[in-house]
Amino acid sequence: TRAAMSVPLITGTGAWRENEAAGVKRPNPLDIESPHDGKVIARVEMGTAADVNVAVAAAKAAYGEWSSLTMKRRATIMIKFHHLCEQNAEELVGLICKENGKNRTEAQGDLAKGLETVEWAFSMPQLAQGRILPVSGGVYCHDFREPVGIVTSIVPFNFPFMVPMWTTPIALVAGNCVILKPSEKVPLTMRRVADLMYEAGVPKGAFQMVNGAREVVDALCDHKDIAALTFVGSSAVAELVHTRATAAGKKALCLGGAKNHLVASPDCDVEMASSDIVVSFSGCAGQRCMAAAILLTVGEQTKLVEKVCEKARNLKRGQESGCVGPVIDKAAMERITRHITAAEQDGAQVLVDGRSWSCDTGYWVGPTVLKFPPELKDHPAMKEEIFGPILCVLTVKDAAEALAVENADPHGNAACIYTQSGETADWFARNFGAAMIGVNVGVPVPREPFSFGGLEGSRSKFGQHDITGEGAMNFFTKVRKVTTKWTSKPNAVPDMASFAGVM
């Protein structure tokens, strides 16, 4: 369209752009619409498998020099990158609001939380050093970390800055070369961030971005010279990507979706819990894997549910602080409203109806509260990740039933208990079928130095390790163990466990 032609084209970036073959045929660029009003704000280049091949070749060329720098030197570069992000915070926050639809406070949080993981990467020289120990007479062992090589991260739309920062700074400080595939729905933020990376001193071969969709993802999974891959997205796609990447011989860590349960004990603080619940399911328009999906009230808790509905109804649409922003696109809006309509038709009570926010400009769904009778506890809206500002409410008779409902969900991502009893909190924290637990905290995101990730073996995590902090350091490094002897003298004390020249 003429409007699309007048907006910028967002391309991939890095050393591969300087080496790409002439006349590469790519799919037509994709229009990027502002969720706020539906207007085209940019177009994004759709890459190909050939682009991935060139990017990998450029990373291989850069790897020797980048990995030979000391970890302290690479961390110093990341400190400068952090400083540049803070200097350009207003611009980055503006880009997040523009392309994702977050309100201003949420966009600031996206930036701040991403920078926390950059700060953790600063500390790696103090955390990654190896160990050394005499293990026998004249024999000692030591170990040390090395980068795994060329790595890739495939990230979603919902946090344009934070999720790429979960992996990128840690992988870079470890000495790897990174190829990032941003979401094709939100390419603007990371395109600007790439410029700041290069300004900080990261070589253009050490950090590259290739935009695109399935063809690029498949090529990243399959390329034999990519050693490790991370992915964040829906459970179905996470499982497919993990299967394909591991079949190609890669380390792979793929985080999937969630269906997070909040349990309200009869002794909960109604005012505090209701505010927290509303923020949990409505914040970021419900487009986060840590959002509340289901509220289980132990017994009928009319006051709590009424307070939740009152506070949800009072929320306004918009991108100012305290408002609920739009969902990412028309397809998301239509999917979310279909879930609401289907639940209503099947017998759920619509206590707060966010469908009234629909309008001709932008993609808006308001906070919605659905009350399900016991016979509908297995309704699709109670089982599937909706990824929108919807809270499903179900009454259970006691704590044991609440736990049984939560444990039956296969996602294993997050859960929360609202109570004023330490005993109750401890029981749920130890028995929830999730990895990230909140006590009176409805968005229990672990903050650094604690790492982020769902329960291994669940639908929220395919692979080992958490994706941030120490888990990421372990994922993006390999450990060598060296056993050394410099003396020919026999052990002073017989050591039957030593294989050092003894038969």
Coordinates of C-alpha atoms in Angstrom, one line a residue:
T1 CA 0.0 0.0 0.0
R2 CA 1.0 3.6 -0.4
A3 CA 1.0 4.1 3.4
A4 CA 3.3 1.1 3.8
M5 CA 5.7 2.4 1.2
S6 CA 6.2 5.6 3.2
V7 CA 7.3 3.8 6.4
P8 CA 10.8 2.4 7.2
L9 CA 11.9 -1.1 6.2
I10 CA 13.3 -2.9 9.2
T11 CA 16.1 -5.2 8.0
G12 CA 18.3 -7.7 9.7
T13 CA 21.6 -6.4 11.0
G14 CA 25.2 -7.5 11.6
A15 CA 28.2 -8.6 9.5
W16 CA 26.0 -10.8 7.3
R17 CA 24.5 -7.8 5.6
E18 CA 27.9 -6.9 4.3
N19 CA 28.4 -10.4 2.8
E20 CA 25.0 -11.3 1.5
A21 CA 24.8 -12.5 -2.1
A22 CA 23.5 -10.1 -4.7
G23 CA 19.9 -10.6 -5.9
V24 CA 18.7 -12.6 -3.0
K25 CA 15.0 -13.3 -3.5
R26 CA 13.0 -12.8 -0.3
P27 CA 9.2 -12.9 0.5
N28 CA 7.5 -9.6 0.4
P29 CA 8.1 -7.5 3.5
L30 CA 5.5 -7.8 6.3
D31 CA 3.5 -4.7 7.4
I32 CA 3.9 -3.8 11.1
E33 CA 0.8 -2.3 12.5
S34 CA 0.5 -0.3 15.7
P35 CA -1.8 -2.2 18.0
H36 CA -3.1 1.1 19.3
D37 CA -4.7 2.2 16.1
G38 CA -4.0 -0.4 13.5
K39 CA -1.9 2.0 11.3
V40 CA 1.2 0.7 9.5
I41 CA 4.3 2.0 11.3
A42 CA 7.0 -0.1 9.5
R43 CA 7.6 -3.0 7.2
V44 CA 9.9 -5.9 8.2
E45 CA 12.2 -7.8 5.9
M46 CA 11.3 -11.5 5.7
G47 CA 14.6 -13.4 5.7
T48 CA 15.4 -16.8 4.1
A49 CA 17.5 -19.9 4.8
A50 CA 20.1 -18.3 2.6
D51 CA 20.3 -15.3 4.9
V52 CA 20.8 -17.7 7.9
N53 CA 23.7 -19.4 6.1
V54 CA 25.4 -16.1 5.5
A55 CA 24.9 -15.0 9.1
V56 CA 26.4 -18.3 10.4
A57 CA 29.4 -17.9 8.1
A58 CA 29.9 -14.3 9.4
A59 CA 29.6 -15.6 13.0
K60 CA 32.2 -18.3 12.4
A61 CA 34.6 -15.6 11.0
A62 CA 34.1 -13.5 14.1
Y63 CA 34.2 -16.3 16.7
G64 CA 37.9 -16.7 17.1
E65 CA 38.7 -13.1 17.9
W66 CA 35.6 -12.5 20.1
S67 CA 36.0 -15.7 22.1
S68 CA 39.7 -15.0 22.7
L69 CA 38.9 -11.8 24.6
T70 CA 38.9 -12.3 28.4
M71 CA 35.5 -12.6 30.0
K72 CA 36.2 -9.5 31.9
R73 CA 36.8 -7.6 28.7
R74 CA 33.5 -8.8 27.2
A75 CA 31.7 -7.9 30.5
T76 CA 33.1 -4.4 30.3
I77 CA 31.6 -4.0 26.8
M78 CA 28.2 -5.1 28.3
I79 CA 28.6 -2.5 31.0
K80 CA 28.9 0.1 28.2
F81 CA 25.9 -1.3 26.4
H82 CA 23.9 -1.0 29.7
H83 CA 24.9 2.6 30.0
L84 CA 23.9 3.3 26.4
C85 CA 20.5 1.7 27.0
E86 CA 19.9 4.0 30.0
Q87 CA 21.0 7.0 28.0
N88 CA 18.5 6.1 25.3
A89 CA 15.8 4.9 27.6
E90 CA 13.1 7.3 26.5
E91 CA 13.6 6.2 22.8
L92 CA 13.5 2.5 23.7
V93 CA 10.4 2.9 25.9
G94 CA 8.7 4.8 23.0
L95 CA 9.5 2.0 20.6
I96 CA 8.1 -0.6 22.9
C97 CA 4.9 1.3 23.3
K98 CA 4.6 1.9 19.6
E99 CA 5.1 -1.6 18.3
N100 CA 3.8 -3.7 21.2
G101 CA 1.0 -1.6 22.7
K102 CA 2.2 -1.6 26.3
N103 CA 1.3 1.3 28.5
R104 CA 4.2 3.5 29.5
T105 CA 4.8 2.0 32.9
E106 CA 4.9 -1.5 31.4
A107 CA 7.3 -0.5 28.7
Q108 CA 9.6 1.0 31.4
G109 CA 9.3 -2.3 33.2
D110 CA 10.2 -4.2 30.0
L111 CA 13.4 -2.2 29.7
A112 CA 14.3 -2.3 33.4
K113 CA 13.8 -6.0 33.8
G114 CA 15.9 -6.6 30.6
L115 CA 18.6 -4.5 32.0
E116 CA 18.6 -6.6 35.2
T117 CA 19.8 -9.6 33.2
V118 CA 22.4 -7.4 31.5
E119 CA 23.6 -6.5 35.0
W120 CA 23.8 -10.2 35.9
A121 CA 26.0 -10.7 32.9
F122 CA 28.4 -8.1 34.4
S123 CA 29.0 -10.5 37.3
M124 CA 30.0 -13.5 35.3
P125 CA 33.7 -13.1 35.7
Q126 CA 33.1 -13.5 39.5
L127 CA 30.7 -16.4 38.9
A128 CA 32.2 -18.4 36.1
Q129 CA 35.7 -19.1 37.4
G130 CA 36.6 -22.7 37.6
R131 CA 37.7 -24.9 40.6
I132 CA 41.0 -26.5 41.5
L133 CA 41.7 -29.2 44.0
P134 CA 44.6 -31.6 44.9
V135 CA 43.0 -35.0 44.4
S136 CA 45.9 -37.3 45.0
G137 CA 49.6 -37.2 45.8
G138 CA 51.1 -34.9 43.2
V139 CA 47.9 -34.9 41.2
Y140 CA 45.3 -32.1 41.0
C141 CA 42.1 -31.4 39.0
H142 CA 40.8 -28.2 37.7
D143 CA 37.9 -27.2 35.5
F144 CA 37.1 -24.1 33.4
R145 CA 34.2 -22.9 31.2
E146 CA 34.4 -22.2 27.5
P147 CA 31.7 -20.8 25.1
V148 CA 29.8 -23.4 23.1
G149 CA 30.2 -21.5 19.8
I150 CA 27.5 -20.0 17.6
V151 CA 24.1 -19.8 19.3
T152 CA 20.7 -18.5 18.4
S153 CA 17.7 -17.1 20.3
I154 CA 14.2 -17.0 18.8
V155 CA 12.1 -14.6 20.8
P156 CA 8.4 -13.6 21.0
F157 CA 6.5 -10.3 20.6
N158 CA 5.3 -9.8 24.1
F159 CA 8.5 -8.2 25.7
P160 CA 10.5 -6.7 22.8
F161 CA 13.5 -5.9 25.0
M162 CA 13.4 -8.1 28.1
V163 CA 13.1 -11.5 26.5
P164 CA 16.0 -11.0 24.1
M165 CA 18.0 -9.8 27.1
W166 CA 17.3 -13.0 28.9
T167 CA 19.9 -14.8 26.8
T168 CA 21.9 -12.4 24.6
P169 CA 24.1 -10.6 27.1
I170 CA 24.9 -13.8 29.0
A171 CA 25.7 -15.7 25.8
L172 CA 27.9 -12.8 24.6
V173 CA 29.9 -12.4 27.9
A174 CA 30.4 -16.2 27.8
G175 CA 32.2 -15.7 24.5
N176 CA 29.6 -17.0 22.0
C177 CA 28.5 -15.4 18.8
V178 CA 24.7 -14.7 18.8
I179 CA 22.2 -14.8 16.0
L180 CA 18.9 -13.4 17.2
K181 CA 15.6 -13.8 15.5
P182 CA 13.2 -11.1 16.9
S183 CA 9.5 -11.5 16.5
E184 CA 8.4 -10.3 13.1
K185 CA 5.6 -8.4 14.9
V186 CA 8.0 -6.2 17.0
P187 CA 11.3 -5.6 15.1
L188 CA 11.8 -1.9 15.8
T189 CA 13.1 -2.1 19.4
M190 CA 15.8 -4.7 18.9
R191 CA 16.8 -3.0 15.6
R192 CA 17.7 0.1 17.7
V193 CA 19.2 -2.1 20.4
A194 CA 21.5 -3.7 17.9
D195 CA 22.9 -0.2 17.0
L196 CA 23.6 0.3 20.8
M197 CA 25.4 -3.1 20.9
Y198 CA 27.7 -2.2 18.1
E199 CA 28.3 1.3 19.6
A200 CA 29.3 -0.4 22.9
G201 CA 31.9 -2.5 21.1
V202 CA 30.2 -5.8 20.3
P203 CA 31.6 -6.8 16.8
K204 CA 29.0 -7.0 14.0
G205 CA 29.8 -10.7 13.6
A206 CA 29.4 -11.5 17.3
F207 CA 25.8 -10.2 17.4
Q208 CA 23.5 -10.4 14.3
M209 CA 19.8 -10.4 13.7
V210 CA 17.9 -12.1 11.0
N211 CA 14.2 -11.3 10.7
G212 CA 11.6 -13.7 9.3
A213 CA 9.2 -16.4 10.0
R214 CA 9.1 -20.2 9.7
E215 CA 11.8 -20.5 7.0
V216 CA 14.3 -18.7 9.2
V217 CA 13.3 -20.7 12.3
D218 CA 13.7 -24.0 10.5
A219 CA 17.1 -23.0 9.1
L220 CA 18.3 -22.0 12.5
C221 CA 17.2 -25.3 13.9
D222 CA 18.8 -27.3 11.2
H223 CA 22.2 -25.5 10.6
K224 CA 25.0 -27.8 11.7
D225 CA 27.3 -25.0 12.8
I226 CA 24.8 -23.6 15.3
A227 CA 25.6 -25.2 18.7
A228 CA 22.8 -24.1 20.9
L229 CA 19.3 -22.7 20.5
T230 CA 16.8 -21.0 22.8
F231 CA 13.1 -20.3 22.0
V232 CA 10.3 -18.6 23.8
G233 CA 6.7 -18.9 22.5
S234 CA 3.7 -21.2 22.6
S235 CA 3.9 -24.7 23.9
A236 CA 3.0 -26.3 20.6
V237 CA 5.7 -24.5 18.7
A238 CA 8.3 -24.8 21.6
E239 CA 7.9 -28.6 21.4
L240 CA 8.3 -28.6 17.6
V241 CA 11.4 -26.4 17.7
H242 CA 13.0 -28.4 20.5
T243 CA 12.4 -31.7 18.6
R244 CA 13.8 -30.3 15.4
A245 CA 16.8 -28.6 17.0
T246 CA 17.9 -31.6 19.2
A247 CA 17.5 -33.9 16.1
A248 CA 20.1 -31.6 14.5
G249 CA 22.4 -32.2 17.4
K250 CA 22.0 -28.9 19.2
K251 CA 21.6 -28.0 22.9
A252 CA 18.1 -26.6 23.0
L253 CA 16.0 -24.9 25.6
C254 CA 12.5 -24.0 24.5
L255 CA 10.0 -22.3 26.8
G256 CA 6.3 -22.7 26.1
G257 CA 3.1 -21.3 27.3
A258 CA 1.3 -21.3 30.6
K259 CA -2.1 -21.6 32.4
N260 CA -1.2 -20.1 35.8
H261 CA -3.5 -20.7 38.7
L262 CA -4.1 -18.4 41.7
V263 CA -5.6 -19.9 44.8
A264 CA -7.4 -17.7 47.3
S265 CA -7.6 -19.1 50.8
P266 CA -10.6 -17.9 52.9
D267 CA -8.2 -15.9 55.1
C268 CA -6.7 -13.9 52.3
D269 CA -6.5 -10.1 52.6
V270 CA -9.3 -9.1 50.2
E271 CA -8.1 -5.7 49.4
M272 CA -4.5 -6.7 48.7
A273 CA -5.4 -9.9 46.9
S274 CA -8.0 -8.3 44.6
S275 CA -5.6 -5.6 43.5
D276 CA -2.9 -8.1 42.8
I277 CA -5.2 -10.4 40.9
V278 CA -6.4 -7.7 38.6
V279 CA -2.9 -6.5 37.9
S280 CA -1.8 -10.1 37.2
F281 CA -4.5 -11.0 34.6
S282 CA -4.9 -7.5 33.1
G283 CA -1.4 -6.1 33.1
C284 CA 0.3 -6.2 29.7
A285 CA -3.1 -7.0 28.3
G286 CA -2.7 -10.5 29.6
Q287 CA 0.0 -11.2 27.0
R288 CA 2.7 -12.7 29.3
C289 CA 3.4 -16.2 30.4
M290 CA 3.3 -15.1 34.0
A291 CA -0.3 -13.7 33.8
A292 CA -3.0 -15.1 36.0
A293 CA -5.4 -17.3 34.1
I294 CA -7.5 -19.1 36.7
L295 CA -8.6 -18.0 40.2
L296 CA -9.6 -20.8 42.4
T297 CA -11.5 -19.6 45.5
V298 CA -11.6 -22.0 48.4
G299 CA -15.3 -21.8 49.2
E300 CA -17.5 -19.1 47.9
Q301 CA -15.7 -15.8 48.3
T302 CA -18.3 -13.3 47.2
K303 CA -16.5 -10.2 48.6
L304 CA -13.2 -11.1 46.9
V305 CA -14.8 -11.8 43.5
E306 CA -16.9 -8.6 43.7
K307 CA -13.8 -6.6 44.5
V308 CA -11.9 -8.1 41.6
C309 CA -14.8 -7.3 39.2
E310 CA -15.1 -3.7 40.6
K311 CA -11.4 -3.0 40.1
A312 CA -11.4 -4.7 36.6
R313 CA -14.4 -2.6 35.5
N314 CA -12.7 0.6 36.6
L315 CA -9.7 0.1 34.4
K316 CA -9.5 2.3 31.3
R317 CA -8.1 1.5 27.9
G318 CA -5.1 3.4 26.7
Q319 CA -1.3 3.6 26.9
E320 CA -1.0 5.9 29.8
S321 CA 0.3 4.5 33.1
G322 CA -2.5 2.5 34.9
C323 CA -4.4 1.8 31.7
V324 CA -4.8 -1.5 29.8
G325 CA -3.2 -1.4 26.4
P326 CA -4.3 -3.2 23.2
V327 CA -3.5 -6.8 22.3
I328 CA -0.9 -7.3 19.6
D329 CA -3.0 -7.6 16.4
K330 CA -6.4 -8.4 14.9
A331 CA -5.9 -12.1 15.0
A332 CA -5.2 -12.0 18.7
M333 CA -8.3 -9.8 19.4
E334 CA -10.5 -12.2 17.4
R335 CA -9.1 -15.3 19.1
I336 CA -9.6 -13.8 22.6
T337 CA -13.2 -12.7 21.9
R338 CA -14.0 -16.1 20.5
H339 CA -13.0 -17.7 23.8
I340 CA -15.2 -15.3 25.7
T341 CA -18.2 -16.0 23.5
A342 CA -17.7 -19.7 23.5
A343 CA -17.5 -19.8 27.3
E344 CA -20.7 -17.7 27.6
Q345 CA -22.6 -19.9 25.2
D346 CA -21.5 -23.0 27.1
G347 CA -22.8 -21.7 30.4
A348 CA -20.1 -19.6 32.0
Q349 CA -21.2 -16.3 33.6
V350 CA -19.7 -13.2 32.2
L351 CA -19.1 -11.0 35.3
V352 CA -17.0 -8.4 33.4
D353 CA -17.2 -8.3 29.6
G354 CA -14.1 -6.9 27.8
R355 CA -15.7 -7.3 24.4
S356 CA -17.3 -3.9 24.8
W357 CA -13.8 -2.3 24.2
S358 CA -13.9 -3.3 20.6
C359 CA -13.7 -0.4 18.2
D360 CA -12.8 0.6 14.6
T361 CA -9.2 1.6 15.4
G362 CA -6.7 -0.7 17.1
Y363 CA -7.0 -4.1 18.7
W364 CA -8.7 -3.7 22.1
V365 CA -10.1 -6.3 24.5
G366 CA -10.9 -5.2 28.0
P367 CA -10.4 -7.1 31.3
T368 CA -12.9 -10.0 31.4
V369 CA -14.0 -12.1 34.3
L370 CA -15.7 -15.4 33.6
K371 CA -17.3 -17.5 36.4
F372 CA -17.4 -21.2 35.7
P373 CA -19.8 -23.8 37.3
P374 CA -18.1 -27.0 38.6
E375 CA -19.4 -29.0 35.6
L376 CA -17.4 -26.7 33.2
K377 CA -14.0 -27.1 35.0
D378 CA -12.6 -28.8 31.9
H379 CA -13.9 -26.2 29.4
P380 CA -11.4 -25.2 26.7
A381 CA -11.2 -21.7 28.3
M382 CA -10.0 -23.4 31.5
K383 CA -7.4 -25.5 29.8
E384 CA -6.0 -23.6 26.8
E385 CA -3.6 -20.6 27.0
I386 CA -5.7 -17.6 25.8
F387 CA -3.0 -14.9 26.1
G388 CA -5.3 -12.1 26.8
P389 CA -6.9 -10.2 29.8
I390 CA -9.2 -13.0 30.8
L391 CA -9.6 -14.4 34.3
C392 CA -11.5 -17.7 34.8
V393 CA -13.0 -18.1 38.3
L394 CA -13.9 -21.5 39.8
T395 CA -15.0 -22.3 43.3
V396 CA -13.5 -25.4 45.0
K397 CA -14.5 -26.9 48.3
D398 CA -11.1 -27.0 50.0
A399 CA -7.4 -26.7 49.6
A400 CA -7.0 -30.3 48.5
E401 CA -9.4 -29.7 45.6
A402 CA -7.6 -26.5 44.7
L403 CA -4.3 -28.3 44.5
A404 CA -5.8 -31.1 42.5
V405 CA -7.1 -28.7 39.9
E406 CA -3.8 -26.9 39.7
N407 CA -1.7 -30.1 39.6
A408 CA -3.8 -31.5 36.7
D409 CA -2.7 -28.7 34.4
P410 CA 0.3 -29.7 32.3
H411 CA 2.0 -26.3 31.9
G412 CA 4.0 -26.2 35.2
N413 CA 4.9 -22.6 34.8
A414 CA 3.6 -20.4 37.7
A415 CA 1.1 -20.5 40.6
C416 CA 0.2 -18.3 43.5
I417 CA -1.5 -18.7 46.9
Y418 CA -3.2 -15.8 48.7
T419 CA -3.3 -16.3 52.4
Q420 CA -2.2 -14.8 55.8
S421 CA -1.1 -18.2 57.1
G422 CA 2.5 -19.3 56.8
E423 CA 1.5 -22.9 57.1
T424 CA -0.9 -22.7 54.2
A425 CA 1.6 -20.8 52.1
D426 CA 4.3 -23.3 52.8
W427 CA 2.0 -26.3 52.0
F428 CA 1.0 -24.9 48.6
A429 CA 4.5 -23.7 47.7
R430 CA 5.8 -27.2 48.3
N431 CA 3.0 -29.0 46.4
F432 CA 2.0 -26.7 43.5
G433 CA 2.8 -28.3 40.1
A434 CA 4.7 -25.2 38.9
A435 CA 8.3 -23.9 39.1
M436 CA 7.7 -20.3 39.9
I437 CA 5.5 -19.8 43.0
G438 CA 4.0 -16.6 44.5
V439 CA 2.8 -16.1 48.0
N440 CA 0.5 -13.1 47.8
V441 CA 2.3 -12.2 44.5
G442 CA 0.3 -12.9 41.4
V443 CA 3.2 -12.3 38.9
P444 CA 5.9 -14.3 40.7
V445 CA 8.8 -13.5 38.3
P446 CA 12.1 -14.4 40.0
R447 CA 14.3 -11.4 40.0
E448 CA 18.1 -11.6 39.6
P449 CA 20.0 -13.4 40.9
F450 CA 17.2 -16.0 40.8
S451 CA 16.6 -17.5 37.4
F452 CA 13.5 -17.8 35.2
G453 CA 11.9 -21.0 33.9
G454 CA 9.1 -23.4 34.2
L455 CA 9.1 -27.0 35.6
E456 CA 11.3 -29.4 33.6
G457 CA 9.1 -32.0 31.9
S458 CA 6.1 -29.7 31.7
R459 CA 4.5 -27.9 28.8
S460 CA 6.3 -24.7 29.8
K461 CA 9.8 -26.0 29.3
F462 CA 11.4 -28.4 26.8
G463 CA 15.0 -28.9 27.7
Q464 CA 17.2 -28.4 30.7
H465 CA 18.3 -25.3 32.7
D466 CA 16.5 -22.0 33.3
I467 CA 16.8 -19.4 30.6
T468 CA 18.4 -16.6 32.7
G469 CA 21.1 -16.3 35.4
E470 CA 23.1 -19.3 36.3
G471 CA 20.9 -21.6 34.2
A472 CA 21.8 -19.5 31.1
M473 CA 25.5 -19.5 32.0
N474 CA 25.4 -23.2 32.2
F475 CA 23.5 -23.5 28.9
F476 CA 25.8 -21.2 27.0
T477 CA 29.1 -22.8 28.2
K478 CA 30.8 -26.1 28.3
V479 CA 33.1 -27.3 31.1
R480 CA 36.5 -28.9 30.6
K481 CA 38.0 -30.9 33.4
V482 CA 41.8 -31.3 33.5
T483 CA 43.7 -33.8 35.7
T484 CA 47.4 -32.9 36.0
K485 CA 50.6 -34.6 37.4
W486 CA 54.1 -33.0 37.3
T487 CA 55.9 -35.4 39.6
S488 CA 57.1 -39.0 39.2
K489 CA 57.3 -39.6 42.9
P490 CA 54.8 -42.2 44.2
N491 CA 52.0 -41.2 46.5
A492 CA 53.1 -40.8 50.2
V493 CA 49.9 -42.6 51.1
P494 CA 48.5 -45.4 49.0
D495 CA 45.5 -44.1 46.9
M496 CA 43.6 -46.9 45.4
A497 CA 41.2 -44.5 43.6
S498 CA 44.1 -42.9 41.6
F499 CA 44.7 -44.0 38.0
A500 CA 47.8 -41.8 37.7
G501 CA 50.3 -44.3 36.3
V502 CA 49.3 -47.2 38.6
M503 CA 48.4 -50.7 37.6

